Tab-separated table of C-alpha atoms and ligand atoms in Angstrom:
chain	number	residue	atom	x	y	z
A	1	MET	CA	-100.222	99.181	71.040
A	2	GLU	CA	-101.738	95.816	71.871
A	3	ILE	CA	-99.668	92.964	70.382
A	4	ASN	CA	-101.326	89.820	69.268
A	5	VAL	CA	-98.487	87.357	69.601
A	6	GLU	CA	-100.600	84.468	68.465
A	7	ASN	CA	-101.287	86.140	65.139
A	8	ILE	CA	-97.674	87.150	64.655
A	9	LEU	CA	-96.393	83.676	65.426
A	10	ARG	CA	-98.774	82.095	62.945
A	11	LYS	CA	-97.076	83.882	60.058
A	12	SER	CA	-94.481	82.118	57.951
A	13	PHE	CA	-92.007	84.977	58.116
A	14	LEU	CA	-91.400	87.521	60.855
A	15	SER	CA	-90.679	91.130	59.965
A	16	LYS	CA	-88.181	93.285	61.811
A	17	GLU	CA	-90.981	95.115	63.666
A	18	GLU	CA	-92.510	91.816	64.748
A	19	LEU	CA	-89.156	90.473	65.906
A	20	ILE	CA	-88.622	93.594	68.006
A	21	LEU	CA	-92.018	93.129	69.636
A	22	LEU	CA	-91.330	89.463	70.327
A	23	LEU	CA	-87.867	90.192	71.733
A	24	GLY	CA	-89.572	92.500	74.182
A	25	SER	CA	-92.357	90.049	75.073
A	26	THR	CA	-93.010	89.043	78.679
A	27	GLY	CA	-95.417	86.776	80.608
A	28	GLU	CA	-97.947	84.836	78.580
A	29	GLU	CA	-96.682	86.206	75.263
A	30	LYS	CA	-93.141	85.157	75.973
A	31	LYS	CA	-94.420	81.716	76.905
A	32	GLN	CA	-96.105	81.436	73.511
A	33	VAL	CA	-92.831	82.278	71.766
A	34	PHE	CA	-91.046	79.465	73.620
A	35	GLU	CA	-93.843	76.991	72.994
A	36	LEU	CA	-93.756	77.636	69.273
A	37	ALA	CA	-89.946	77.393	69.212
A	38	GLN	CA	-90.146	73.971	70.879
A	39	GLN	CA	-92.677	72.800	68.357
A	40	VAL	CA	-90.598	74.076	65.436
A	41	LYS	CA	-87.491	72.430	66.876
A	42	ALA	CA	-89.274	69.075	67.184
A	43	GLU	CA	-90.400	69.307	63.551
A	44	GLY	CA	-87.186	70.761	62.143
A	45	VAL	CA	-84.380	68.928	63.955
A	46	GLY	CA	-86.029	66.606	66.486
A	47	LYS	CA	-84.749	65.774	69.954
A	48	LYS	CA	-81.163	64.920	69.101
A	49	VAL	CA	-78.363	66.935	70.654
A	50	TYR	CA	-74.996	66.813	68.900
A	51	PHE	CA	-71.730	67.067	70.797
A	52	ARG	CA	-68.722	68.976	69.511
A	53	GLY	CA	-65.667	68.476	71.703
A	54	LEU	CA	-64.154	71.933	72.191
A	55	ILE	CA	-60.377	72.384	72.059
A	56	GLU	CA	-59.283	75.882	73.060
A	57	TYR	CA	-56.082	75.444	71.122
A	58	SER	CA	-54.339	78.742	71.918
A	59	ASN	CA	-54.972	82.104	73.560
A	60	LEU	CA	-52.413	83.877	71.381
A	61	CYS	CA	-54.248	86.569	69.479
A	62	SER	CA	-53.192	89.390	67.211
A	63	LYS	CA	-56.479	91.228	67.692
A	64	ASN	CA	-57.664	93.607	70.321
A	65	CYS	CA	-61.455	93.376	70.343
A	66	PHE	CA	-62.769	95.683	73.086
A	67	TYR	CA	-64.919	92.994	74.727
A	68	CYS	CA	-62.583	90.012	74.879
A	69	GLY	CA	-60.426	88.904	77.818
A	70	ILE	CA	-57.687	87.325	75.688
A	71	ARG	CA	-57.234	90.393	73.475
A	72	SER	CA	-53.583	91.043	72.643
A	73	GLY	CA	-53.565	94.154	74.835
A	74	ASN	CA	-54.256	92.160	78.002
A	75	PRO	CA	-51.002	91.144	79.706
A	76	ARG	CA	-52.730	89.193	82.490
A	77	TYR	CA	-52.812	85.765	80.875
A	78	ALA	CA	-49.856	83.493	80.225
A	79	ARG	CA	-50.017	82.870	76.515
A	80	TYR	CA	-50.096	79.215	75.470
A	81	ARG	CA	-50.452	76.991	72.488
A	82	MET	CA	-51.350	73.336	73.017
A	83	THR	CA	-48.771	70.817	71.882
A	84	ASP	CA	-49.654	68.362	69.130
A	85	LYS	CA	-49.575	65.608	71.733
A	86	GLU	CA	-52.167	67.415	73.860
A	87	VAL	CA	-54.346	68.034	70.819
A	88	MET	CA	-54.189	64.375	69.840
A	89	GLU	CA	-55.072	63.301	73.397
A	90	ALA	CA	-58.202	65.444	73.177
A	91	VAL	CA	-58.884	63.977	69.734
A	92	ASP	CA	-58.590	60.446	71.170
A	93	PHE	CA	-60.956	61.337	73.990
A	94	ALA	CA	-63.525	62.742	71.563
A	95	TYR	CA	-63.179	59.776	69.229
A	96	GLU	CA	-63.436	57.199	72.006
A	97	SER	CA	-66.384	59.031	73.557
A	98	ARG	CA	-68.107	58.921	70.128
A	99	TYR	CA	-68.509	62.676	69.932
A	100	ALA	CA	-68.021	62.422	66.137
A	101	SER	CA	-67.102	66.067	65.930
A	102	LEU	CA	-64.561	68.580	67.258
A	103	VAL	CA	-64.242	72.356	67.400
A	104	VAL	CA	-60.738	73.816	67.347
A	105	GLN	CA	-60.890	77.397	68.590
A	106	ALA	CA	-58.175	79.971	69.263
A	107	GLY	CA	-57.282	83.627	69.163
A	108	GLU	CA	-56.579	84.937	65.685
A	109	GLN	CA	-53.124	84.113	64.372
A	110	SER	CA	-51.608	84.110	60.932
A	111	GLY	CA	-48.301	83.565	59.158
A	112	LYS	CA	-46.993	80.685	57.112
A	113	ALA	CA	-45.708	78.575	60.008
A	114	TYR	CA	-49.057	78.811	61.803
A	115	VAL	CA	-51.118	78.005	58.732
A	116	ASP	CA	-48.869	75.037	57.927
A	117	HIS	CA	-49.096	73.799	61.481
A	118	ILE	CA	-52.882	73.856	61.602
A	119	GLU	CA	-52.913	72.082	58.258
A	120	SER	CA	-50.655	69.353	59.625
A	121	ILE	CA	-52.828	68.926	62.733
A	122	LEU	CA	-55.919	68.583	60.549
A	123	LYS	CA	-54.211	65.912	58.485
A	124	LYS	CA	-53.163	64.038	61.631
A	125	ILE	CA	-56.712	64.109	62.980
A	126	HIS	CA	-58.038	62.846	59.677
A	127	GLN	CA	-55.491	60.040	59.585
A	128	LYS	CA	-55.863	58.985	63.196
A	129	THR	CA	-59.653	58.779	63.051
A	130	ASN	CA	-60.018	57.491	59.487
A	131	GLY	CA	-61.781	60.686	58.591
A	132	GLU	CA	-64.545	59.819	61.041
A	133	LEU	CA	-64.113	62.771	63.367
A	134	HIS	CA	-65.470	65.917	61.783
A	135	VAL	CA	-63.627	69.135	62.519
A	136	THR	CA	-64.992	72.634	62.916
A	137	LEU	CA	-62.506	75.478	62.987
A	138	SER	CA	-62.961	78.755	64.830
A	139	LEU	CA	-59.654	80.469	64.170
A	140	GLY	CA	-60.748	83.916	63.065
A	141	GLU	CA	-60.341	85.691	59.742
A	142	GLN	CA	-57.909	84.146	57.297
A	143	SER	CA	-57.120	84.480	53.614
A	144	GLU	CA	-59.134	82.572	51.032
A	145	GLU	CA	-56.070	80.437	50.315
A	146	THR	CA	-55.767	79.486	54.008
A	147	PHE	CA	-59.460	78.664	54.267
A	148	ARG	CA	-59.083	76.468	51.187
A	149	ARG	CA	-55.970	74.675	52.467
A	150	TRP	CA	-57.577	73.885	55.812
A	151	PHE	CA	-60.729	72.701	54.077
A	152	GLU	CA	-58.694	70.383	51.866
A	153	ALA	CA	-56.817	69.117	54.923
A	154	GLY	CA	-60.091	67.926	56.447
A	155	ALA	CA	-61.937	70.787	58.176
A	156	HIS	CA	-65.643	70.660	57.421
A	157	ARG	CA	-67.182	73.574	59.239
A	158	TYR	CA	-66.086	77.048	60.274
A	159	LEU	CA	-67.419	79.310	62.973
A	160	LEU	CA	-66.870	83.022	62.576
A	161	ARG	CA	-69.241	85.221	64.499
A	162	ILE	CA	-70.191	88.481	62.899
A	163	GLU	CA	-70.415	89.605	66.564
A	164	VAL	CA	-72.970	92.326	65.674
A	165	SER	CA	-74.558	92.788	62.267
A	166	ASN	CA	-74.765	96.579	62.599
A	167	PRO	CA	-71.536	97.984	61.050
A	168	ALA	CA	-71.709	101.187	63.131
A	169	LEU	CA	-71.957	99.167	66.349
A	170	TYR	CA	-69.161	96.880	65.123
A	171	SER	CA	-66.830	99.838	64.828
A	172	ARG	CA	-67.601	100.934	68.397
A	173	LEU	CA	-66.619	97.510	69.722
A	174	HIS	CA	-63.338	97.174	67.861
A	175	PRO	CA	-60.269	99.342	67.337
A	176	MET	CA	-60.561	101.506	64.252
A	177	ASP	CA	-57.938	99.880	62.063
A	178	ARG	CA	-57.833	97.647	59.047
A	179	HIS	CA	-57.419	94.524	61.212
A	180	HIS	CA	-60.834	95.015	62.786
A	181	SER	CA	-63.075	95.754	59.854
A	182	TYR	CA	-66.722	94.777	59.496
A	183	ALA	CA	-66.304	94.575	55.720
A	184	LYS	CA	-63.416	92.118	56.115
A	185	ARG	CA	-65.386	89.985	58.546
A	186	LEU	CA	-68.286	89.777	56.119
A	187	GLU	CA	-65.958	89.042	53.256
A	188	ALA	CA	-64.390	86.202	55.268
A	189	LEU	CA	-67.845	84.705	55.838
A	190	GLU	CA	-68.492	84.859	52.119
A	191	MET	CA	-65.153	83.195	51.349
A	192	LEU	CA	-65.974	80.386	53.778
A	193	ARG	CA	-69.237	79.768	52.034
A	194	LYS	CA	-67.545	79.791	48.647
A	195	THR	CA	-64.851	77.354	49.803
A	196	GLY	CA	-67.496	74.792	50.716
A	197	TYR	CA	-67.558	74.891	54.513
A	198	GLN	CA	-70.696	74.568	56.553
A	199	VAL	CA	-70.752	78.121	57.760
A	200	GLY	CA	-71.550	79.194	61.288
A	201	THR	CA	-71.782	82.671	62.664
A	202	GLY	CA	-73.252	84.375	65.686
A	203	VAL	CA	-73.516	87.434	67.857
A	204	MET	CA	-73.170	88.589	71.438
A	205	ILE	CA	-76.312	89.704	73.211
A	206	GLY	CA	-76.613	92.536	75.693
A	207	LEU	CA	-73.609	94.581	74.575
A	208	PRO	CA	-73.284	98.240	75.440
A	209	TYR	CA	-75.164	100.441	72.931
A	210	GLN	CA	-76.993	97.409	71.475
A	211	THR	CA	-80.757	97.784	70.975
A	212	LEU	CA	-83.606	95.354	70.319
A	213	SER	CA	-83.644	96.724	66.795
A	214	ASP	CA	-79.992	95.627	66.398
A	215	LEU	CA	-80.840	92.161	67.682
A	216	ALA	CA	-83.798	91.851	65.299
A	217	ASP	CA	-81.393	92.782	62.492
A	218	ASP	CA	-78.980	90.111	63.722
A	219	LEU	CA	-81.699	87.477	63.370
A	220	LEU	CA	-82.526	88.708	59.885
A	221	PHE	CA	-78.820	88.718	59.027
A	222	PHE	CA	-78.596	84.988	59.859
A	223	HIS	CA	-81.653	84.370	57.745
A	224	ASP	CA	-80.544	86.436	54.768
A	225	PHE	CA	-77.019	85.050	54.839
A	226	ASP	CA	-78.620	81.600	54.893
A	227	VAL	CA	-76.213	80.270	57.542
A	228	ASP	CA	-75.963	76.601	58.483
A	229	MET	CA	-75.130	77.076	62.146
A	230	VAL	CA	-75.352	79.765	64.796
A	231	GLY	CA	-73.636	80.128	68.145
A	232	MET	CA	-74.699	83.128	70.163
A	233	GLY	CA	-74.830	84.029	73.788
A	234	PRO	CA	-74.841	86.831	76.291
A	235	TYR	CA	-72.036	89.362	76.366
A	236	ILE	CA	-70.283	89.054	79.722
A	237	GLU	CA	-68.029	91.850	80.861
A	238	HIS	CA	-64.361	91.250	81.579
A	239	GLN	CA	-62.465	93.603	83.847
A	240	ASP	CA	-59.335	93.749	81.692
A	241	THR	CA	-61.146	95.120	78.656
A	242	PRO	CA	-62.077	98.631	77.509
A	243	LEU	CA	-65.809	97.787	77.474
A	244	TYR	CA	-65.717	97.166	81.217
A	245	GLN	CA	-66.190	100.898	81.765
A	246	TYR	CA	-69.802	100.508	80.542
A	247	ARG	CA	-70.698	97.780	83.042
A	248	ASP	CA	-73.169	100.017	84.876
A	249	GLN	CA	-75.124	100.627	81.700
A	250	LEU	CA	-75.659	96.963	80.840
A	251	LEU	CA	-78.843	94.992	81.309
A	252	PRO	CA	-78.690	92.944	84.518
A	253	LEU	CA	-77.204	89.490	83.822
A	254	LYS	CA	-80.519	87.734	84.269
A	255	GLU	CA	-82.140	89.946	81.653
A	256	ARG	CA	-79.246	89.419	79.266
A	257	PHE	CA	-79.744	85.700	79.726
A	258	ASP	CA	-83.469	85.975	79.151
A	259	LEU	CA	-82.917	87.995	75.993
A	260	SER	CA	-80.423	85.396	74.768
A	261	LEU	CA	-83.004	82.646	75.249
A	262	LYS	CA	-85.529	84.676	73.263
A	263	MET	CA	-82.949	85.125	70.503
A	264	VAL	CA	-82.458	81.342	70.362
A	265	ALA	CA	-86.208	80.728	70.282
A	266	LEU	CA	-86.873	83.321	67.572
A	267	LEU	CA	-83.982	82.066	65.478
A	268	ARG	CA	-85.351	78.530	65.687
A	269	ILE	CA	-88.721	79.857	64.518
A	270	LEU	CA	-87.044	81.723	61.627
A	271	MET	CA	-84.662	78.906	60.610
A	272	LYS	CA	-86.115	75.553	61.501
A	273	ASP	CA	-83.388	73.248	60.168
A	274	ILE	CA	-80.105	74.923	61.165
A	275	ASN	CA	-77.823	73.875	64.028
A	276	ILE	CA	-77.960	76.210	67.002
A	277	ALA	CA	-75.457	75.921	69.856
A	278	ALA	CA	-76.353	76.100	73.520
A	279	THR	CA	-73.296	78.190	74.383
A	280	THR	CA	-71.085	78.158	77.460
A	281	ALA	CA	-71.796	81.854	78.025
A	282	MET	CA	-75.430	80.869	78.730
A	283	GLN	CA	-74.240	78.514	81.454
A	284	THR	CA	-72.030	81.243	82.912
A	285	ILE	CA	-75.068	83.247	83.936
A	286	ASP	CA	-77.388	80.389	84.817
A	287	PRO	CA	-76.100	76.969	85.944
A	288	GLN	CA	-78.854	75.415	83.828
A	289	GLY	CA	-78.305	77.840	80.990
A	290	ARG	CA	-77.436	75.321	78.325
A	291	GLU	CA	-80.392	73.073	79.126
A	292	LYS	CA	-82.663	76.093	78.975
A	293	ALA	CA	-81.147	76.967	75.595
A	294	LEU	CA	-81.868	73.416	74.392
A	295	MET	CA	-85.472	73.817	75.462
A	296	ALA	CA	-85.631	77.161	73.659
A	297	GLY	CA	-84.509	75.617	70.373
A	298	ALA	CA	-80.756	74.848	70.434
A	299	ASN	CA	-79.488	71.377	69.400
A	300	VAL	CA	-75.683	71.476	69.763
A	301	ILE	CA	-73.464	71.443	72.862
A	302	MET	CA	-69.705	71.876	72.988
A	303	PRO	CA	-68.193	69.969	75.925
A	304	ASN	CA	-64.810	71.397	76.791
A	305	LEU	CA	-61.821	69.111	76.107
A	306	THR	CA	-59.111	71.702	76.765
A	307	PRO	CA	-56.555	70.477	79.327
A	308	VAL	CA	-57.544	72.008	82.684
A	309	LYS	CA	-54.132	73.677	83.092
A	310	TYR	CA	-54.912	76.035	80.197
A	311	ARG	CA	-58.491	76.920	81.027
A	312	GLU	CA	-57.654	79.758	83.430
A	313	ASP	CA	-55.822	81.405	80.546
A	314	TYR	CA	-58.659	81.152	78.036
A	315	LEU	CA	-61.087	83.421	79.788
A	316	LEU	CA	-62.819	85.386	77.037
A	317	TYR	CA	-65.129	86.624	79.774
A	318	GLU	CA	-65.329	86.309	83.547
A	319	ASN	CA	-66.832	83.503	85.632
A	320	LYS	CA	-66.513	80.972	82.840
A	321	PRO	CA	-67.914	77.706	84.236
A	322	CYS	CA	-66.259	74.264	84.477
A	323	ILE	CA	-62.719	75.610	84.361
A	324	ASP	CA	-61.565	72.953	86.789
A	325	GLU	CA	-63.440	70.023	85.311
A	326	GLU	CA	-61.665	67.381	83.256
A	327	ALA	CA	-63.287	66.252	80.026
A	328	ALA	CA	-64.562	62.971	81.468
A	329	GLU	CA	-66.351	64.673	84.389
A	330	CYS	CA	-67.793	67.161	81.959
A	331	ARG	CA	-69.286	64.370	79.872
A	332	GLY	CA	-70.997	62.736	82.838
A	333	CYS	CA	-72.473	66.005	84.012
A	334	LEU	CA	-73.747	66.861	80.535
A	335	GLU	CA	-75.472	63.548	80.009
A	336	ALA	CA	-77.580	64.119	83.097
A	337	ARG	CA	-78.336	67.702	82.110
A	338	ILE	CA	-79.473	66.826	78.601
A	339	PHE	CA	-81.669	64.038	79.871
A	340	MET	CA	-83.272	66.571	82.217
A	341	ALA	CA	-83.942	68.888	79.277
A	342	GLY	CA	-85.890	66.059	77.607
A	343	ASP	CA	-83.433	65.605	74.740
A	344	GLU	CA	-81.120	62.753	73.766
A	345	ILE	CA	-77.435	62.747	72.836
A	346	ALA	CA	-76.710	61.614	69.294
A	347	TYR	CA	-73.433	59.790	69.955
A	348	GLY	CA	-71.462	58.804	66.868
A	349	GLU	CA	-73.384	61.065	64.503
A	350	TRP	CA	-71.751	63.978	62.738
A	351	GLY	CA	-74.874	66.022	63.154
A	352	ASP	CA	-74.267	68.183	60.117
A	353	SER	CA	-76.815	70.892	59.791
A	354	ALA	CA	-79.921	69.684	57.968
A	355	HIS	CA	-79.943	73.078	56.340
A	356	TYR	CA	-76.514	72.452	54.826
A	357	LYS	CA	-77.559	69.038	53.581
A	358	LYS	CA	-80.451	70.623	51.762
A	359	ARG	CA	-78.417	73.336	50.149
A	360	THR	CA	-75.682	71.018	48.855
A	361	ARG	CA	-75.867	67.878	46.769
A	362	ASN	CA	-72.535	66.079	47.208
A	363	TYR	CA	-73.324	65.077	50.740
A	364	ASP	CA	-72.091	61.831	52.242
A	365	GLN	CA	-74.168	61.284	55.335
A	366	LYS	CA	-73.224	59.480	58.529
B	401	LIG	N1	-60.623	84.470	67.771
B	401	LIG	C1	-61.725	83.801	67.155
B	401	LIG	C2	-62.340	82.728	68.017
B	401	LIG	C3	-62.221	82.871	69.499
B	401	LIG	S1	-63.231	84.102	70.234
B	401	LIG	C4	-62.773	84.846	66.783
B	401	LIG	O1	-62.762	85.918	67.338
B	401	LIG	O2	-63.567	84.530	65.897
B	401	LIG	C5	-64.791	83.300	70.189
B	401	LIG	C6	-65.968	84.172	70.505
B	401	LIG	O3	-65.957	84.554	71.881
B	401	LIG	C7	-66.027	85.491	69.786
B	401	LIG	O4	-66.534	85.336	68.502
B	401	LIG	C8	-66.938	86.322	70.699
B	401	LIG	O5	-68.269	86.355	70.209
B	401	LIG	C9	-66.910	85.565	72.028
B	401	LIG	N2	-66.543	86.487	73.119
B	401	LIG	C10	-65.409	87.195	73.243
B	401	LIG	N3	-65.479	87.987	74.324
B	401	LIG	C11	-66.679	87.783	74.907
B	401	LIG	C12	-67.353	88.313	76.060
B	401	LIG	N4	-66.773	89.230	76.818
B	401	LIG	N5	-68.585	87.862	76.342
B	401	LIG	C13	-69.169	86.917	75.576
B	401	LIG	N6	-68.603	86.386	74.481
B	401	LIG	C14	-67.366	86.801	74.141
B	402	LIG	FE1	-58.957	87.633	69.598
B	402	LIG	FE2	-61.297	86.424	68.996
B	402	LIG	FE3	-60.898	87.631	71.381
B	402	LIG	FE4	-61.130	89.163	69.200
B	402	LIG	S1	-62.726	87.794	70.076
B	402	LIG	S2	-59.584	89.400	70.809
B	402	LIG	S3	-60.120	87.853	67.700
B	402	LIG	S4	-59.852	85.839	70.599
């Protein structure tokens, strides 16, 4: 069948069939997809790129996801948790560098002591920065009560990737037990929304068994769930994980990267005012991966503020870039990269998703 990309792209909404065709586009047609995404980005969110300083707080994890290097079943990494002092040093760096926003990410942990501790860190951050540094959490599934307590202690946004929106595929990528349930993941996303967070989710691209039809459904999932932010990137195999056995069946890395860029572009076309991250996994495959993601429609970058001594132990996937670069070097290198991508860094701005601002009223803008 001959596809007329121009006609498809002129429509206000893209159907699943059209998304599948566009995900498979090449040459001139692919170029048209990227051109439209750039145009939509300029109209929807402009040229500003928002920084979120990333703190990889701990690699302790109670889960055993089949794709992830820091899964509990992997004995290779020394398990760590950053001290409060180290967290506050990263907070100071972010604050002084006018990043305006932080992401605290870790393996999934629970229990009263842990929940209390995170709450106390959030309060310290709030106090130390006069509430000026916004905090995004990415700490996995928690109870509604925990989500609420952390929200009240000062967290504003939460990132919880659905990983794949197809429940059957989800169950092939996770152990079959109640701790790894698609229904629970979805429920957690709904609780986050209800609690008042700006909600972010995302998927991995190029997983074993994943089809273009699955990826089209992922895009529609983001749209139907009406998310505020998305972080997605290529799946990258890790030798200490069960999924490694399928490495020969995966798309070559370059194609996974290309598909990820198309996902970013199509998502921008579908959701013009959300925040989309240019993820580190993109840079893992292509040294200019994040800049390319910015050009395809992303508008958020997460410079890594984790102390270098821990980075070797937070390898969700292999060949993670910048593991020996201190935060200050990272900042310098990013500034040059973003300038090259034709965008500008919005220092000192929270950069809350325009989509979130529209869907809520009690919004105090910075
Ligand atoms: N434990 C939390 C946050 C840390 S993991 C959680 O799971 O939500 C953060 C993200 O890393 C996951 O959501 C997953 O999408 C991504 N990830 C894990 N293993 C990966 C791999 N092998 N390749 C690419 N991304 C991976
Ligand atoms: Fe743990 Fe998150 Fe990795 Fe799953 S993806 S094993 S929850 S860190």
